[in-house]
Short mmCIF file of C-alpha atoms in Angstrom, two decimals:
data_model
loop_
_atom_site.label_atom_id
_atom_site.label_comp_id
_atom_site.label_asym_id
_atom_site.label_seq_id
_atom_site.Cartn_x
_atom_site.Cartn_y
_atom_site.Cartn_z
CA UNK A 1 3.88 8.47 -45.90
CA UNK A 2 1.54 9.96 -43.92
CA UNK A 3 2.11 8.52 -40.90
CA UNK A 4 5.29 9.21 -41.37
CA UNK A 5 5.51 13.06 -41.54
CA UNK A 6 2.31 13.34 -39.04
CA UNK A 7 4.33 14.09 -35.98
CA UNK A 8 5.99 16.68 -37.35
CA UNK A 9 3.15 19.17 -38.44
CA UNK A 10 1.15 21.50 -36.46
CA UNK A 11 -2.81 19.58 -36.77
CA UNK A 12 -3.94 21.89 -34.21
CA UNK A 13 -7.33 22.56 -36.02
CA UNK A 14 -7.75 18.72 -36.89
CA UNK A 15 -6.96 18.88 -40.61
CA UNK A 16 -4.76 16.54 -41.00
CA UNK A 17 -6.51 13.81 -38.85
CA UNK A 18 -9.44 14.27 -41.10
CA UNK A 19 -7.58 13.97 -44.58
CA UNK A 20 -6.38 10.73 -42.43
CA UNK A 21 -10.02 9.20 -42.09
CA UNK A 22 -10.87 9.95 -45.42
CA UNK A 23 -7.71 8.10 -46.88
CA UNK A 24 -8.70 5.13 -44.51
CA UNK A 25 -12.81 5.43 -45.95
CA UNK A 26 -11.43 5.55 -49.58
CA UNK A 27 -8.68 2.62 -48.77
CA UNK A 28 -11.79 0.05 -47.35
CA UNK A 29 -13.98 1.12 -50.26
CA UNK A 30 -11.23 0.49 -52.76
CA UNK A 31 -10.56 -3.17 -50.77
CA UNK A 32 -14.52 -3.54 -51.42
CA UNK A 33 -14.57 -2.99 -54.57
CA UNK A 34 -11.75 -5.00 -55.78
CA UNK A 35 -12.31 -8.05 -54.03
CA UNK A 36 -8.92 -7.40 -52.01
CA UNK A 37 -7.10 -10.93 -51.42
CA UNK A 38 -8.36 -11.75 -47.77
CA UNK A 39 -5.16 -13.08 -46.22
CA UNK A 40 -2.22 -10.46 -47.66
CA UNK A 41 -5.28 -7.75 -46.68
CA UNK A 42 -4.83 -9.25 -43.14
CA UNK A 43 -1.30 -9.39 -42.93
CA UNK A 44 -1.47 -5.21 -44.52
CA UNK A 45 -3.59 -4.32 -41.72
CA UNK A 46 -1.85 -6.11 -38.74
CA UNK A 47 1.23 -4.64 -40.10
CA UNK A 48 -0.28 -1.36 -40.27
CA UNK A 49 -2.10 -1.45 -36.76
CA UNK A 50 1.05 -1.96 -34.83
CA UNK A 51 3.13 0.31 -36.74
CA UNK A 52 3.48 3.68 -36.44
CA UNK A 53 1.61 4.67 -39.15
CA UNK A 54 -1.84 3.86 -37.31
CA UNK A 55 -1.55 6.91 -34.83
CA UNK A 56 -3.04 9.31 -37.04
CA UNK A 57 -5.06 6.99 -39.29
CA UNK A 58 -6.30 5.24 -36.17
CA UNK A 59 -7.76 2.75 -38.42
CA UNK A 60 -9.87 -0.75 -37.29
CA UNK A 61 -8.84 -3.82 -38.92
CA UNK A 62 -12.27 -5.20 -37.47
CA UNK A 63 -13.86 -2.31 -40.12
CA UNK A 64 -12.67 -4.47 -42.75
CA UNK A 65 -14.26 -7.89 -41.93
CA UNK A 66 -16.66 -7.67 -44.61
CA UNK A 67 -14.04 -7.96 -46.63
CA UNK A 68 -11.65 -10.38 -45.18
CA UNK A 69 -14.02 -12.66 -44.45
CA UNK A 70 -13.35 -16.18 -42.39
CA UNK A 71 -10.15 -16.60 -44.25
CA UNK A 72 -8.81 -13.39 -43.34
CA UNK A 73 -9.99 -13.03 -40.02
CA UNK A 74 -8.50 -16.29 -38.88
CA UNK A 75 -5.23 -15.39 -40.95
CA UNK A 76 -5.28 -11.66 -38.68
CA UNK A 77 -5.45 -13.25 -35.38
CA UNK A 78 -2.84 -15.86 -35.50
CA UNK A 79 -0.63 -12.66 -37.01
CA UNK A 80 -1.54 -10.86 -33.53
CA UNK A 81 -1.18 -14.41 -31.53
CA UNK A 82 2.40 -14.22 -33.23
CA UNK A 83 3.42 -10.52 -32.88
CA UNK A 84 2.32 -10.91 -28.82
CA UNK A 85 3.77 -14.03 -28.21
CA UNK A 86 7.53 -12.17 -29.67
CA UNK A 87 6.51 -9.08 -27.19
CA UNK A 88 4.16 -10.37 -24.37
CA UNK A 89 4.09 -6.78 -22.99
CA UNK A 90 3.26 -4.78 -26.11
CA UNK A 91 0.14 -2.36 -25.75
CA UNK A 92 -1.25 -2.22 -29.16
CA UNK A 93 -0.58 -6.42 -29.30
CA UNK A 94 -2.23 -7.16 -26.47
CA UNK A 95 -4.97 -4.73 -27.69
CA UNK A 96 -5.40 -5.58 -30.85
CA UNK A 97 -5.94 -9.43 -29.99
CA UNK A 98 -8.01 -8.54 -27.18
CA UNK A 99 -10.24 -6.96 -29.78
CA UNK A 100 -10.27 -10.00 -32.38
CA UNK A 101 -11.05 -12.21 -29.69
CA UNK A 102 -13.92 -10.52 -28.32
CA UNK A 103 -15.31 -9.95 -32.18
CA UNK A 104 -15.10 -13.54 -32.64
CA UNK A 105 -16.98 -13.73 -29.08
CA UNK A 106 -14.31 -16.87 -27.94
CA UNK A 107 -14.80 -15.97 -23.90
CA UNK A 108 -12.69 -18.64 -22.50
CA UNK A 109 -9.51 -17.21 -25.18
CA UNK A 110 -10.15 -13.78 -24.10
CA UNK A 111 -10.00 -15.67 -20.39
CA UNK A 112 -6.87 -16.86 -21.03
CA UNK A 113 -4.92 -13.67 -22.53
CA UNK A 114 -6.17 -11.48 -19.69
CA UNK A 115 -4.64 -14.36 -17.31
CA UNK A 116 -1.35 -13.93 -18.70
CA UNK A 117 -0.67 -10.89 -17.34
CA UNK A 118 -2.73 -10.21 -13.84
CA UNK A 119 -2.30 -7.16 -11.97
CA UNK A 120 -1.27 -7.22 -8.32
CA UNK A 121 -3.64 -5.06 -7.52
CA UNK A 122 -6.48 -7.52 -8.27
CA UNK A 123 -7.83 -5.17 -11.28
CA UNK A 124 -7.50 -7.73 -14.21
CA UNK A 125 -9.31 -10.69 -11.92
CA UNK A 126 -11.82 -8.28 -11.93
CA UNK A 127 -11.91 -7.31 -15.41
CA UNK A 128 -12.10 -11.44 -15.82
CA UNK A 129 -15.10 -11.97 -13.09
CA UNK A 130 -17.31 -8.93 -15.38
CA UNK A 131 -16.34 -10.61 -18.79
CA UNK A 132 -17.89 -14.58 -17.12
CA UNK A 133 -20.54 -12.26 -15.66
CA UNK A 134 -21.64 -10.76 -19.35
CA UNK A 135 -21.33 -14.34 -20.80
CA UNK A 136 -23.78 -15.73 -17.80
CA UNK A 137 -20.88 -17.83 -15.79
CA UNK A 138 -21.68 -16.59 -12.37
CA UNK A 139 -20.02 -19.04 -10.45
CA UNK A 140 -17.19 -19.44 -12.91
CA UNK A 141 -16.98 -15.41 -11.98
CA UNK A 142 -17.27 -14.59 -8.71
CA UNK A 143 -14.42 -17.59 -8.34
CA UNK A 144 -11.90 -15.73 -10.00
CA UNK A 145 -12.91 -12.35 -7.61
CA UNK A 146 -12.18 -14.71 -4.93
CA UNK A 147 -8.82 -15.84 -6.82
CA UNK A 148 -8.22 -12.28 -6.95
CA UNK A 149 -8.56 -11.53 -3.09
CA UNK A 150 -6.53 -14.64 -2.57
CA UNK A 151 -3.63 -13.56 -4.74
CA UNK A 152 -3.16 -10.02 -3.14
CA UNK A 153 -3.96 -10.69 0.31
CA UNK A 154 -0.73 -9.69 0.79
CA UNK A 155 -0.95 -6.14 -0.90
CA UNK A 156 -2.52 -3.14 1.44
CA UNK A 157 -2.79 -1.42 -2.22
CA UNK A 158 -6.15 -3.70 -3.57
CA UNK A 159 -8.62 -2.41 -6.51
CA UNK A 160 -11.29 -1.18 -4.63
CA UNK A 161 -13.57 -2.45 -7.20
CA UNK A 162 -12.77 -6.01 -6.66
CA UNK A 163 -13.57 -5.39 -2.92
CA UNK A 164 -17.44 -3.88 -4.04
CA UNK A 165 -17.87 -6.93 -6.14
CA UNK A 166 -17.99 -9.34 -4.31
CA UNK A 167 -18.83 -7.67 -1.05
CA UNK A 168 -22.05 -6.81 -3.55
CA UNK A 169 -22.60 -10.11 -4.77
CA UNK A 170 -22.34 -11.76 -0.87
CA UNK A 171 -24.81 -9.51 0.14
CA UNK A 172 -26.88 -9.82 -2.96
CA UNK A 173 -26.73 -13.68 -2.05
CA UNK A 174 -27.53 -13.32 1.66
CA UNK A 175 -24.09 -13.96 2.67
CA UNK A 176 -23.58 -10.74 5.44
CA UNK A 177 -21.53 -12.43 7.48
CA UNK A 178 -18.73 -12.89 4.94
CA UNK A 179 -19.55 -8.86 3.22
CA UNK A 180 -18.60 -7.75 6.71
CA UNK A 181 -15.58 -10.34 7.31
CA UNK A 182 -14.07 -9.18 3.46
CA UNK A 183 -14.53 -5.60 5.40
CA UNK A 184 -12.99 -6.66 8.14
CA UNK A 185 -9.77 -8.44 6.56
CA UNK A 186 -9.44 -4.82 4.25
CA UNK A 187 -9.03 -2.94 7.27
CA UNK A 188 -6.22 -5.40 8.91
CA UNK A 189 -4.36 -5.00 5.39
CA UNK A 190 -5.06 -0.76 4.40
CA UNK A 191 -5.57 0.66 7.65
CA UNK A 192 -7.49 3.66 6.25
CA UNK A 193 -10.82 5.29 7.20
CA UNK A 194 -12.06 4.58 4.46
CA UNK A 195 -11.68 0.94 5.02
CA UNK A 196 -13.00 1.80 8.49
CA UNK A 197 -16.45 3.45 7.05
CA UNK A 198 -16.81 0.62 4.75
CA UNK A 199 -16.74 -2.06 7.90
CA UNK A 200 -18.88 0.20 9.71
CA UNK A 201 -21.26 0.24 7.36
CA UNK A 202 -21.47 -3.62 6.14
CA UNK A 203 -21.61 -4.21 10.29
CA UNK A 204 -24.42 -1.84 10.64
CA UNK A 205 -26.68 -3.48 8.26
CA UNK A 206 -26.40 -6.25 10.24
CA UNK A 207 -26.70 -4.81 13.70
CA UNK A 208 -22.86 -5.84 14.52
CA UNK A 209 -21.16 -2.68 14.81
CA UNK A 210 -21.28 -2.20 18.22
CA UNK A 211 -19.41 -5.38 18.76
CA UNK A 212 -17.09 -5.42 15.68
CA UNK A 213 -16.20 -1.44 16.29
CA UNK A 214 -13.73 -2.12 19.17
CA UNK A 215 -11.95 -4.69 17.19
CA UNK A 216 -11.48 -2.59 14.43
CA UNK A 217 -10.36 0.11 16.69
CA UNK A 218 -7.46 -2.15 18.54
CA UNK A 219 -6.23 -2.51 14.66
CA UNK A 220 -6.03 0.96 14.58
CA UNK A 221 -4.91 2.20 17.97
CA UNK A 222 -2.10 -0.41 17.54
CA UNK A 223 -1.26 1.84 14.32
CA UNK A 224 -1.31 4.64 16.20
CA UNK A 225 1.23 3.76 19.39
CA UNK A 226 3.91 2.39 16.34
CA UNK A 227 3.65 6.02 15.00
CA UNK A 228 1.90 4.75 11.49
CA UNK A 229 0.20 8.34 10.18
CA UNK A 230 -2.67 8.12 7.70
CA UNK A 231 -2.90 9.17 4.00
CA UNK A 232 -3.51 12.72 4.91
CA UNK A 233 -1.63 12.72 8.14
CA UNK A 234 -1.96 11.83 11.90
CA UNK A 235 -3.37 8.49 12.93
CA UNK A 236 -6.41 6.92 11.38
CA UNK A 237 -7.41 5.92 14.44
CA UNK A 238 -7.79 9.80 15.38
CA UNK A 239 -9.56 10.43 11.99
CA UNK A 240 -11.52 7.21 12.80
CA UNK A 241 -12.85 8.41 16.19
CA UNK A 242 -13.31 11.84 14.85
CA UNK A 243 -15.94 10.51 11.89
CA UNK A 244 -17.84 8.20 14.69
CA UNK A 245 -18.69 11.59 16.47
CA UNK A 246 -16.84 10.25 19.56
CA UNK A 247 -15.06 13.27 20.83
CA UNK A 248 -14.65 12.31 24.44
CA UNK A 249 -11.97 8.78 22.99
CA UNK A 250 -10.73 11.54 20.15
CA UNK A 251 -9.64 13.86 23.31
CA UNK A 252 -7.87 11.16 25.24
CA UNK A 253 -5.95 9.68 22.18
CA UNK A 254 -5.39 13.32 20.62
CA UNK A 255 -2.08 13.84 22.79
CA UNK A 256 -0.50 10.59 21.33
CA UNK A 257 -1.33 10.67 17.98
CA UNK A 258 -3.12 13.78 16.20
CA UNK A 259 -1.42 16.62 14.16
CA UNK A 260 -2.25 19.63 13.40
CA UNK A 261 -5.39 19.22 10.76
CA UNK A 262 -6.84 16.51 13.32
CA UNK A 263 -6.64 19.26 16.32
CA UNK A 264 -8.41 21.60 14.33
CA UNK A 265 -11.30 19.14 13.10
CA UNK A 266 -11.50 18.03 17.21
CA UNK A 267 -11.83 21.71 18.32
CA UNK A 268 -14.13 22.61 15.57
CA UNK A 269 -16.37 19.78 16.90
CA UNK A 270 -16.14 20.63 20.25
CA UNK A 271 -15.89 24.29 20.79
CA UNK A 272 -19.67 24.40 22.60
CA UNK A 273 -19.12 20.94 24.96
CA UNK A 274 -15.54 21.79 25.81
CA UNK A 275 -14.78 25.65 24.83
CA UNK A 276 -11.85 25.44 27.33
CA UNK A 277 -9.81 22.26 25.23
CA UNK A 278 -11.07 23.19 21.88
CA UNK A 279 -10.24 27.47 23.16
CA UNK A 280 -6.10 25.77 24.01
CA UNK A 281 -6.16 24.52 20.69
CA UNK A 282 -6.76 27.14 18.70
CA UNK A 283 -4.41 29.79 21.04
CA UNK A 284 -1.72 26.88 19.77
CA UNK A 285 -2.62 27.05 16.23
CA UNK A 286 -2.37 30.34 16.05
CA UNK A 287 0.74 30.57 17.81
CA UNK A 288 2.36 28.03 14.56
CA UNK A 289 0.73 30.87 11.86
CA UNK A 290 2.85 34.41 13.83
CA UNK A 291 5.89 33.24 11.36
CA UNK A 292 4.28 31.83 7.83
CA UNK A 293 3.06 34.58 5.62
CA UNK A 294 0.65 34.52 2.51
CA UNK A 295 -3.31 34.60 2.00
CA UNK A 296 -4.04 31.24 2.66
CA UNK A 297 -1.90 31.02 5.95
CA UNK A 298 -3.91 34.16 6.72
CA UNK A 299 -7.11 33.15 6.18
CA UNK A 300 -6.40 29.64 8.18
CA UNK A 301 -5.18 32.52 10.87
CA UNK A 302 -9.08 34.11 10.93
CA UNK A 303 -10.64 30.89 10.57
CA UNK A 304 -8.59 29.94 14.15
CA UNK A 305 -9.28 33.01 15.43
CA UNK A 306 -13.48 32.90 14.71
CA UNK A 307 -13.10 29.59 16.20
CA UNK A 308 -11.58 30.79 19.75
CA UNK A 309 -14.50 33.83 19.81
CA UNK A 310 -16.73 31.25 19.67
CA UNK A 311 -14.93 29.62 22.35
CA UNK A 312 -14.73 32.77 24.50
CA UNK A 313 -18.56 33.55 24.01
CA UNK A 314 -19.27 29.76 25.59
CA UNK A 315 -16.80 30.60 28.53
CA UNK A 316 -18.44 34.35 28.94
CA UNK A 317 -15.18 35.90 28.28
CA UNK A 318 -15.41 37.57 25.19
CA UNK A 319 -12.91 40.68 27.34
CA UNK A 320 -10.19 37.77 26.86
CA UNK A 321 -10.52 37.17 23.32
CA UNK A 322 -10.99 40.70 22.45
CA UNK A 323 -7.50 41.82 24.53
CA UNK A 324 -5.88 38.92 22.88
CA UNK A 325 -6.81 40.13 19.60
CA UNK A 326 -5.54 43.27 20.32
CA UNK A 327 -2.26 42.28 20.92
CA UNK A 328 -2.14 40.17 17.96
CA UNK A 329 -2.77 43.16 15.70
CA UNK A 330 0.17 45.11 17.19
CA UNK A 331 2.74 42.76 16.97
CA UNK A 332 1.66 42.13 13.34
CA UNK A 333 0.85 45.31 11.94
CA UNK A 334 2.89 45.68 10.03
CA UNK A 335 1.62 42.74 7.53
CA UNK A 336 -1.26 44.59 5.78
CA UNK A 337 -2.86 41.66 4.13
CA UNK A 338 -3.50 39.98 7.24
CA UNK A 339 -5.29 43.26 8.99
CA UNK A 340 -7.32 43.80 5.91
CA UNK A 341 -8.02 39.63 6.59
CA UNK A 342 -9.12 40.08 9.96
CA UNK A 343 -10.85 42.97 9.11
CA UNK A 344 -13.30 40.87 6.38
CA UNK A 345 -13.87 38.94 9.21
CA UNK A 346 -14.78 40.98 11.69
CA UNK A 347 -11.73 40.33 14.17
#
């Protein structure tokens, strides 16, 4: 009855969840003391878990097992093994016999249900691999990480944790060679920076960057002349370049592949070894923000505009900048925000 009415009262202030708790603490105390009949107690609480009612009594059947003994217990999980096998994709059924399983410790069972249903993205081989790690089966494990590789070698979208296993585990074993080639084969499939950073740094323990960086950045240049933008924009080979500190390849690739945010991050980094590119830039950036109004647009506006003083105090004409400033203020006077903006910042 409870259950019932729960979802339509306001429990805001956790009252009725607690009457809840206590109704469950007097209803295994009353089961104690009676001697409740093991197997129609099992077949009350598997009824119970997977119905509604359990949502505010959130109760554990496994609270009970005092109680239900062998008997019971056995009679609760063939009830689950029955209620999943009639609705394989059922949440509380799969959890409910994942959590008998594990009670009864029965690894290779709790194997075998997680290998009914495994994840594209390589998550439950994972979640398999940690369970025959806790129960000492090492080899047994780290074969089902590789399973997991195997069967989504074909998905760009891979658990990242099932990459840092076993990239851990081949290094923890000595086995370098195949951390950095796992690397390697990520960034052929993602194409991201941070599949780059990863390669870059399995390679660099190993002394191999230097030899394994231009492969990785023909992967990414090719990306980059097919017009493939990264997750935040612009190539990853520009964002790539940009993180490796190599601003004289970032300049020659920025005309064929950057945008916007990627301009600003190359002029930022370059405004004292080339004041005259990264000075262009920020003239052109500036240029985009005459039209957009609001505070953040403006402050981006001051940020540019800091950036090309800089620029014009490396080039010794700070008379240019401060002329050019000038002019922006007239035309935009009339936007009040922005001159109280530029006046924070000293523009």
């Amino acid at each position: 009855m409870l259950g019932e009415v729960y979802g339509e009262i306001d429990d805001s202030d956790g009252g009725v969840g607690q009457a809840a708790h206590a109704v469950v603490d007097a209803h295994m105390q009353a089961c104690r003391g009676a001697r409740a009949d093991a197997e129609r107690l099992a077949e009350w609480l598997v009824a119970h878990v997977l119905g509604d009612g359990n949502d505010v009594t959130d109760l554990d059947p496994l609270d009970y097992a005092d109680v239900l003994g062998p008997v019971g217990l056995v009679r609760m999980r063939r009830l689950a093994a029955e209620a999943l096998q009639r609705s394989p994709r059922g949440w509380a059924k799969q959890y409910l016999m994942e959590r008998l399983i594990k009670a009864e410790g029965d690894v290779d069972a709790l194997i075998a249900l997680y290998a009914k249903d495994l994840l594209p993205c390589g998550a439950t081989h994972l979640r398999i691999a940690e369970e025959l790690d806790a129960a000492g089966r090492e080899s047994e494990a780290l074969a089902w990480a590789q399973r997991g590789l195997r069967d989504t070698s074909t998905h760009a979208h891979v658990d990242g944790r099932l990459v840092e296993y076993l990239c851990a585990r081949y290094t923890w074993a000595g086995r370098t060679a195949k951390a950095v080639s796992l690397r390697r084969d990520r960034l052929r499939a993602e194409r991201s920076l941070t599949a780059y950073q990863q390669l870059r740094t399995a390679a660099g323990a190993v002394g191999g960057w230097e030899s394994e960086r231009e492969a990785a950045l023909a992967v990414l240049r090719e990306d980059a002349r097919q017009g493939r933008g990264g997750r935040f924009g612009g190539s990853v080979l520009m964002d790539a370049l940009l993180d490796d500190g190599d601003l004289d390849a970032a300049w020659r690739e920025a005309s064929s592949g950057a945008d916007d945010r990627q301009w600003q991050q190359l002029a930022d980094l370059s405004r004292t070894t080339r004041p005259a590119d990264a000075l262009a830039v920020y003239l052109r950036l500036v240029e985009q923000l005459k039209e957009p109004t609001g505070d953040r647009v403006y402050e981006r506006m001051a940020l540019l505009l800091r950036g090309a003083r800089d620029c014009h105090r490396a080039l010794d004409t700070l008379g240019e900048f401060t002329a050019y400033v000038c002019a922006l203020r007239a035309e935009l006077k009339r936007r009040r925000k922005l001159m109280t903006i530029l006046d924070v910042h000293g523009l």
